[in-house]
């Protein structure tokens, strides 16, 4: 499938020297937080495919949804604007939100921002986006609706490619990673990595650290997205995917999606000071906290391996919670 090239790819892989020494394990990070500035993070790898599909088919408005601090919505709005498309986002809120972080950027970049409540979001975000689309059609637009996190069969190809990029970087570096770890929120990032690992028999352990729903939920989501993506990979038509190789760890969700525990914020502080690397509170902070804990005695990742953690971005979501840090 064709895509646009707007992300800064390939993203660097760096060794985290101080954490590696502390953990007795070779720990590396892949800087998908460097994919861009306005478009930074993991979503742009998926959006490169969806944008191509939208524009090739004559659509001129992107509609998508997410939490109030959605990185996905911000990246969609930025990318749409870069291509001269209009954008509209449906954001889930509990109360009137302060204009900060990703929400501020959505407004700055000129998106039409709409709000809905938590129950409306979980029960009828699809219908609400469809109503928005209908409204825009009446004004003469041709709207393209992108699901939460751009996690559909086409979007996941962005992370299928990312695993290919990793395999090429391994050759250049003269090493192989036995384990790849990534935060999992809507499942498309994990699904692409998993699918490539399966189809190309890389034999890696690919671990998704859940930040919202449980393991069973994500196994189903990943299974369904990756089977869907096979349609775009004709050479693998009818391939059998090993469902038991989908490894989602749901022990580090904490007190809920986008809610932080003090120990998670302390961990973000620790990594910042040890490595000069800033994690976000919603995804990468929880996922790396999970990885760090699983590398402790009694954890389920053995010491001594070569581990690649994918930094999927999210920096703009850190500033709105700066007041929760204890100094
Ligand atoms: C969306 C997001 C993820 C999770 O990716 P999914 O494909 O939704 O599972 C991880 N990290 C960051 C920073 C994100 O914005």
CSV table of C-alpha atoms and ligand atoms in Angstrom, one decimal:
chain,number,residue,atom,x,y,z
A,1,UNK,CA,0.0,0.0,0.0
A,2,UNK,CA,1.1,3.5,-0.7
A,3,UNK,CA,1.7,6.1,1.9
A,4,UNK,CA,2.9,9.7,2.3
A,5,UNK,CA,6.3,10.4,3.7
A,6,UNK,CA,5.9,13.1,6.3
A,7,UNK,CA,7.4,11.5,9.5
A,8,UNK,CA,11.1,11.7,10.2
A,9,UNK,CA,12.0,8.1,9.5
A,10,UNK,CA,13.9,6.0,10.4
A,11,UNK,CA,13.8,7.0,14.0
A,12,UNK,CA,17.0,6.6,16.0
A,13,UNK,CA,17.7,3.7,18.4
A,14,UNK,CA,19.7,4.7,21.4
A,15,UNK,CA,21.1,2.7,24.4
A,16,UNK,CA,19.9,3.8,27.8
A,17,UNK,CA,23.3,3.4,29.5
A,18,UNK,CA,22.4,4.1,33.1
A,19,UNK,CA,19.2,2.1,33.2
A,20,UNK,CA,21.0,-0.8,31.4
A,21,UNK,CA,23.7,-0.8,34.1
A,22,UNK,CA,21.1,-0.7,36.9
A,23,UNK,CA,19.0,-3.5,35.4
A,24,UNK,CA,21.8,-5.7,34.2
A,25,UNK,CA,20.1,-5.7,30.8
A,26,UNK,CA,20.9,-4.1,27.5
A,27,UNK,CA,18.0,-1.6,27.3
A,28,UNK,CA,17.5,0.5,24.1
A,29,UNK,CA,14.9,3.0,23.0
A,30,UNK,CA,13.6,3.7,19.6
A,31,UNK,CA,12.8,7.4,19.3
A,32,UNK,CA,9.3,7.5,17.8
A,33,UNK,CA,8.9,10.6,19.8
A,34,UNK,CA,11.2,12.1,17.1
A,35,UNK,CA,8.9,11.4,14.2
A,36,UNK,CA,8.2,15.2,14.0
A,37,UNK,CA,7.2,18.2,16.1
A,38,UNK,CA,3.6,18.9,15.5
A,39,UNK,CA,3.1,15.3,14.2
A,40,UNK,CA,5.4,13.7,16.9
A,41,UNK,CA,4.7,10.3,18.3
A,42,UNK,CA,3.5,7.0,16.9
A,43,UNK,CA,0.2,8.1,15.3
A,44,UNK,CA,1.8,9.7,12.3
A,45,UNK,CA,3.2,6.3,11.1
A,46,UNK,CA,-0.4,5.1,10.9
A,47,UNK,CA,-1.8,8.4,9.5
A,48,UNK,CA,0.7,8.4,6.6
A,49,UNK,CA,-1.4,5.5,5.2
A,50,UNK,CA,-4.8,7.0,6.0
A,51,UNK,CA,-4.0,10.4,4.6
A,52,UNK,CA,-2.9,8.8,1.3
A,53,UNK,CA,-6.1,6.8,1.2
A,54,UNK,CA,-8.2,9.9,2.0
A,55,UNK,CA,-6.6,12.2,-0.5
A,56,UNK,CA,-6.4,9.7,-3.3
A,57,UNK,CA,-10.1,9.2,-2.9
A,58,UNK,CA,-11.0,12.8,-2.9
A,59,UNK,CA,-11.8,13.4,0.8
A,60,UNK,CA,-11.1,16.9,2.1
A,61,UNK,CA,-11.9,16.8,5.8
A,62,UNK,CA,-10.6,14.4,8.5
A,63,UNK,CA,-12.8,13.6,11.5
A,64,UNK,CA,-11.5,11.6,14.5
A,65,UNK,CA,-11.8,11.2,18.2
A,66,UNK,CA,-10.0,10.7,21.5
A,67,UNK,CA,-9.5,11.9,25.1
A,68,UNK,CA,-9.1,15.6,25.8
A,69,UNK,CA,-5.2,15.2,25.7
A,70,UNK,CA,-5.3,12.8,22.7
A,71,UNK,CA,-1.9,12.7,20.9
A,72,UNK,CA,-3.7,11.0,18.0
A,73,UNK,CA,-6.2,13.9,17.5
A,74,UNK,CA,-3.4,16.5,17.6
A,75,UNK,CA,-1.3,14.6,15.1
A,76,UNK,CA,-4.3,14.1,12.8
A,77,UNK,CA,-5.1,17.8,13.0
A,78,UNK,CA,-1.5,18.8,12.2
A,79,UNK,CA,-1.2,16.3,9.4
A,80,UNK,CA,-4.5,17.3,7.9
A,81,UNK,CA,-3.5,21.0,8.0
A,82,UNK,CA,-0.2,20.2,6.3
A,83,UNK,CA,-2.1,18.7,3.4
A,84,UNK,CA,-4.6,21.5,3.2
A,85,UNK,CA,-7.5,19.5,4.6
A,86,UNK,CA,-9.9,20.7,7.2
A,87,UNK,CA,-10.1,18.7,10.5
A,88,UNK,CA,-12.7,18.1,13.2
A,89,UNK,CA,-12.1,16.2,16.5
A,90,UNK,CA,-14.5,14.8,19.0
A,91,UNK,CA,-12.8,15.0,22.5
A,92,UNK,CA,-14.0,13.2,25.6
A,93,UNK,CA,-14.3,15.4,28.7
A,94,UNK,CA,-15.5,15.2,32.3
A,95,UNK,CA,-15.8,19.0,32.8
A,96,UNK,CA,-14.8,22.2,31.0
A,97,UNK,CA,-11.1,21.6,30.2
A,98,UNK,CA,-8.3,24.1,30.5
A,99,UNK,CA,-6.8,25.0,27.1
A,100,UNK,CA,-3.5,23.2,27.5
A,101,UNK,CA,-1.3,20.5,25.9
A,102,UNK,CA,-2.7,18.7,22.9
A,103,UNK,CA,-6.1,20.3,23.2
A,104,UNK,CA,-4.4,23.7,23.0
A,105,UNK,CA,-2.6,22.6,19.9
A,106,UNK,CA,-5.8,21.2,18.3
A,107,UNK,CA,-7.2,24.7,18.7
A,108,UNK,CA,-4.0,26.5,17.6
A,109,UNK,CA,-3.9,24.4,14.4
A,110,UNK,CA,-7.5,25.3,13.6
A,111,UNK,CA,-9.5,22.2,14.2
A,112,UNK,CA,-13.2,22.2,14.7
A,113,UNK,CA,-13.2,20.9,18.3
A,114,UNK,CA,-16.4,19.2,19.7
A,115,UNK,CA,-16.8,17.7,23.1
A,116,UNK,CA,-18.7,14.7,24.5
A,117,UNK,CA,-19.1,13.0,27.9
A,118,UNK,CA,-17.5,9.8,28.9
A,119,UNK,CA,-20.6,7.7,28.4
A,120,UNK,CA,-21.4,9.3,25.1
A,121,UNK,CA,-17.8,8.5,24.0
A,122,UNK,CA,-18.0,4.9,25.0
A,123,UNK,CA,-21.5,4.2,23.7
A,124,UNK,CA,-21.9,6.3,20.6
A,125,UNK,CA,-18.6,8.0,19.4
A,126,UNK,CA,-19.1,6.4,16.0
A,127,UNK,CA,-22.6,7.8,15.6
A,128,UNK,CA,-21.6,11.2,16.8
A,129,UNK,CA,-18.7,11.3,14.3
A,130,UNK,CA,-21.2,10.2,11.6
A,131,UNK,CA,-23.5,13.1,12.6
A,132,UNK,CA,-20.5,15.5,12.3
A,133,UNK,CA,-19.7,14.0,8.9
A,134,UNK,CA,-23.3,14.5,7.8
A,135,UNK,CA,-23.3,18.1,8.9
A,136,UNK,CA,-20.1,18.7,6.9
A,137,UNK,CA,-21.5,16.8,3.8
A,138,UNK,CA,-24.4,19.3,3.8
A,139,UNK,CA,-21.8,22.1,3.6
A,140,UNK,CA,-20.2,20.4,0.6
A,141,UNK,CA,-17.3,18.7,2.3
A,142,UNK,CA,-16.2,15.1,1.7
A,143,UNK,CA,-15.4,13.9,5.3
A,144,UNK,CA,-13.1,10.9,6.0
A,145,UNK,CA,-13.7,9.4,9.5
A,146,UNK,CA,-10.7,7.9,11.3
A,147,UNK,CA,-11.3,5.6,14.2
A,148,UNK,CA,-9.7,6.1,17.6
A,149,UNK,CA,-5.9,6.0,17.5
A,150,UNK,CA,-6.0,5.4,13.7
A,151,UNK,CA,-6.0,1.8,14.8
A,152,UNK,CA,-7.5,0.0,11.8
A,153,UNK,CA,-6.2,-2.5,9.3
A,154,UNK,CA,-4.7,0.2,7.1
A,155,UNK,CA,-3.2,2.3,9.9
A,156,UNK,CA,-1.5,-0.7,11.5
A,157,UNK,CA,0.7,-1.0,8.4
A,158,UNK,CA,2.7,1.9,9.8
A,159,UNK,CA,3.9,-0.3,12.6
A,160,UNK,CA,4.3,-3.3,10.3
A,161,UNK,CA,6.8,-1.0,8.6
A,162,UNK,CA,8.3,0.1,11.8
A,163,UNK,CA,9.3,-3.5,12.7
A,164,UNK,CA,10.9,-3.8,9.2
A,165,UNK,CA,12.8,-0.6,10.0
A,166,UNK,CA,13.9,-2.2,13.3
A,167,UNK,CA,15.1,-5.4,11.5
A,168,UNK,CA,17.2,-3.2,9.1
A,169,UNK,CA,18.6,-1.2,12.0
A,170,UNK,CA,19.6,-4.4,13.7
A,171,UNK,CA,21.6,-5.4,10.7
A,172,UNK,CA,23.4,-2.0,10.7
A,173,UNK,CA,24.0,-2.3,14.4
A,174,UNK,CA,25.2,-5.9,14.2
A,175,UNK,CA,22.8,-7.0,17.0
A,176,UNK,CA,19.3,-8.3,17.5
A,177,UNK,CA,16.7,-7.4,20.1
A,178,UNK,CA,15.1,-10.4,21.7
A,179,UNK,CA,12.2,-8.4,23.2
A,180,UNK,CA,10.3,-5.3,21.9
A,181,UNK,CA,8.1,-3.4,24.4
A,182,UNK,CA,5.5,-0.8,23.6
A,183,UNK,CA,2.6,1.0,25.3
A,184,UNK,CA,-0.8,-0.2,24.1
A,185,UNK,CA,-3.9,2.0,24.1
A,186,UNK,CA,-6.0,1.3,21.0
A,187,UNK,CA,-3.9,-1.6,19.8
A,188,UNK,CA,-2.9,-0.7,16.3
A,189,UNK,CA,0.8,0.0,17.1
A,190,UNK,CA,1.1,-3.4,18.8
A,191,UNK,CA,-0.8,-5.2,16.0
A,192,UNK,CA,1.6,-4.0,13.3
A,193,UNK,CA,4.7,-5.0,15.3
A,194,UNK,CA,3.2,-8.3,16.1
A,195,UNK,CA,2.1,-9.0,12.5
A,196,UNK,CA,5.5,-8.4,11.1
A,197,UNK,CA,7.2,-10.5,13.8
A,198,UNK,CA,4.8,-13.3,12.9
A,199,UNK,CA,4.9,-13.1,9.1
A,200,UNK,CA,8.7,-12.7,8.9
A,201,UNK,CA,9.4,-15.2,11.7
A,202,UNK,CA,11.6,-12.8,13.7
A,203,UNK,CA,11.0,-14.8,16.8
A,204,UNK,CA,11.0,-11.8,19.1
A,205,UNK,CA,8.9,-11.5,22.2
A,206,UNK,CA,6.7,-8.5,21.5
A,207,UNK,CA,5.1,-7.1,24.7
A,208,UNK,CA,2.3,-4.6,24.8
A,209,UNK,CA,1.9,-2.8,28.1
A,210,UNK,CA,-1.8,-2.0,28.4
A,211,UNK,CA,-2.8,1.5,29.6
A,212,UNK,CA,-6.6,1.1,29.6
A,213,UNK,CA,-8.3,-2.2,28.9
A,214,UNK,CA,-7.4,-5.7,30.0
A,215,UNK,CA,-5.4,-8.4,28.2
A,216,UNK,CA,-8.4,-10.4,26.9
A,217,UNK,CA,-9.8,-7.2,25.3
A,218,UNK,CA,-6.5,-6.4,23.6
A,219,UNK,CA,-5.9,-9.9,22.4
A,220,UNK,CA,-9.2,-9.8,20.5
A,221,UNK,CA,-8.5,-6.3,19.1
A,222,UNK,CA,-4.9,-7.2,18.0
A,223,UNK,CA,-6.1,-10.4,16.5
A,224,UNK,CA,-8.8,-8.6,14.5
A,225,UNK,CA,-6.7,-5.7,13.3
A,226,UNK,CA,-3.8,-7.9,12.2
A,227,UNK,CA,-6.1,-10.3,10.3
A,228,UNK,CA,-7.6,-7.2,8.7
A,229,UNK,CA,-4.2,-6.0,7.7
A,230,UNK,CA,-3.4,-9.2,5.9
A,231,UNK,CA,-5.8,-8.0,3.2
A,232,UNK,CA,-3.3,-5.3,2.3
A,233,UNK,CA,-0.4,-7.9,2.1
A,234,UNK,CA,-1.5,-10.1,-0.8
A,235,UNK,CA,1.7,-12.1,-0.5
A,236,UNK,CA,0.6,-13.3,2.9
A,237,UNK,CA,-3.0,-14.0,2.0
A,238,UNK,CA,-4.4,-16.7,4.2
A,239,UNK,CA,-1.4,-16.7,6.5
A,240,UNK,CA,-2.0,-18.3,9.9
A,241,UNK,CA,-1.2,-16.0,12.9
A,242,UNK,CA,-0.4,-17.4,16.3
A,243,UNK,CA,-2.9,-15.8,18.6
A,244,UNK,CA,-1.0,-17.2,21.6
A,245,UNK,CA,2.0,-15.0,20.6
A,246,UNK,CA,0.0,-11.9,21.4
A,247,UNK,CA,1.4,-10.8,24.7
A,248,UNK,CA,-0.4,-8.0,26.5
A,249,UNK,CA,0.6,-7.2,30.1
A,250,UNK,CA,-2.3,-5.4,31.9
A,251,UNK,CA,-0.7,-5.1,35.3
A,252,UNK,CA,0.4,-1.5,35.0
A,253,UNK,CA,-2.8,0.3,34.1
A,254,UNK,CA,-2.7,1.7,37.6
A,255,UNK,CA,-5.7,3.8,38.6
A,256,UNK,CA,-7.0,4.1,35.1
A,257,UNK,CA,-6.5,5.6,31.6
A,258,UNK,CA,-4.7,9.0,31.8
A,259,UNK,CA,-4.7,8.9,35.6
A,260,UNK,CA,-1.3,8.9,37.3
A,261,UNK,CA,-0.1,7.3,40.6
A,262,UNK,CA,2.7,9.0,42.5
A,263,UNK,CA,5.1,6.1,41.8
A,264,UNK,CA,4.5,6.5,38.1
A,265,UNK,CA,5.4,10.2,38.2
A,266,UNK,CA,8.4,9.4,40.4
A,267,UNK,CA,9.5,6.9,37.7
A,268,UNK,CA,9.2,9.6,35.0
A,269,UNK,CA,11.4,11.8,37.1
A,270,UNK,CA,13.9,9.0,37.6
A,271,UNK,CA,14.2,8.3,33.9
A,272,UNK,CA,14.5,12.0,33.1
A,273,UNK,CA,17.3,12.4,35.5
A,274,UNK,CA,19.1,9.1,34.6
A,275,UNK,CA,18.9,9.4,30.9
A,276,UNK,CA,17.8,12.8,29.8
A,277,UNK,CA,14.7,11.2,28.3
A,278,UNK,CA,11.2,12.5,29.0
A,279,UNK,CA,8.4,10.0,29.1
A,280,UNK,CA,4.7,10.9,29.1
A,281,UNK,CA,2.2,10.1,31.9
A,282,UNK,CA,-0.5,8.4,29.9
A,283,UNK,CA,1.5,5.8,27.8
A,284,UNK,CA,5.2,5.6,27.8
A,285,UNK,CA,5.6,6.4,31.5
A,286,UNK,CA,3.3,3.5,32.5
A,287,UNK,CA,4.8,1.2,29.9
A,288,UNK,CA,8.4,1.7,30.9
A,289,UNK,CA,7.5,1.5,34.6
A,290,UNK,CA,6.0,-1.9,33.8
A,291,UNK,CA,9.1,-3.0,31.9
A,292,UNK,CA,11.3,-1.8,34.8
A,293,UNK,CA,9.2,-3.7,37.3
A,294,UNK,CA,9.1,-6.9,35.2
A,295,UNK,CA,12.9,-6.8,35.1
A,296,UNK,CA,13.1,-6.9,38.9
A,297,UNK,CA,13.6,-10.2,40.7
A,298,UNK,CA,10.4,-12.2,40.4
A,299,UNK,CA,9.3,-10.3,37.2
A,300,UNK,CA,8.5,-12.0,34.0
A,301,UNK,CA,11.3,-10.6,31.8
A,302,UNK,CA,14.7,-12.2,32.5
A,303,UNK,CA,17.7,-10.0,33.1
A,304,UNK,CA,20.6,-10.1,30.6
A,305,UNK,CA,18.5,-9.8,27.4
A,306,UNK,CA,18.5,-7.2,24.6
A,307,UNK,CA,15.4,-5.1,24.9
A,308,UNK,CA,14.0,-2.4,22.7
A,309,UNK,CA,11.4,0.0,24.2
A,310,UNK,CA,9.6,2.1,21.6
A,311,UNK,CA,9.1,5.6,22.8
A,312,UNK,CA,5.8,6.4,21.2
A,313,UNK,CA,5.8,10.1,22.1
A,314,UNK,CA,3.2,12.0,24.2
A,315,UNK,CA,5.3,14.9,25.5
A,316,UNK,CA,2.6,17.5,25.1
A,317,UNK,CA,0.4,15.5,27.6
A,318,UNK,CA,3.0,15.8,30.3
A,319,UNK,CA,2.8,19.6,30.8
A,320,UNK,CA,-0.9,19.5,31.9
A,321,UNK,CA,0.0,17.2,34.8
A,322,UNK,CA,3.1,19.1,35.9
A,323,UNK,CA,1.3,20.2,39.0
A,324,UNK,CA,1.0,16.6,40.2
A,325,UNK,CA,4.8,16.2,40.6
A,326,UNK,CA,6.3,16.3,44.1
A,327,UNK,CA,9.7,18.0,44.3
B,1,LIG,C1,-1.7,6.4,21.1
B,1,LIG,C2,-0.4,6.2,21.9
B,1,LIG,C3,0.1,5.0,22.2
B,1,LIG,C4,-0.7,3.7,22.0
B,1,LIG,O1,-0.7,3.3,20.7
B,1,LIG,P1,-2.0,2.5,20.2
B,1,LIG,O2,-1.7,2.2,18.8
B,1,LIG,O3,-3.2,3.3,20.4
B,1,LIG,O4,-2.1,1.2,21.0
B,1,LIG,C5,1.3,4.9,22.9
B,1,LIG,N1,2.0,6.0,23.2
B,1,LIG,C6,1.5,7.2,22.9
B,1,LIG,C7,2.3,8.4,23.3
B,1,LIG,C8,0.3,7.4,22.2
B,1,LIG,O5,-0.2,8.6,21.9
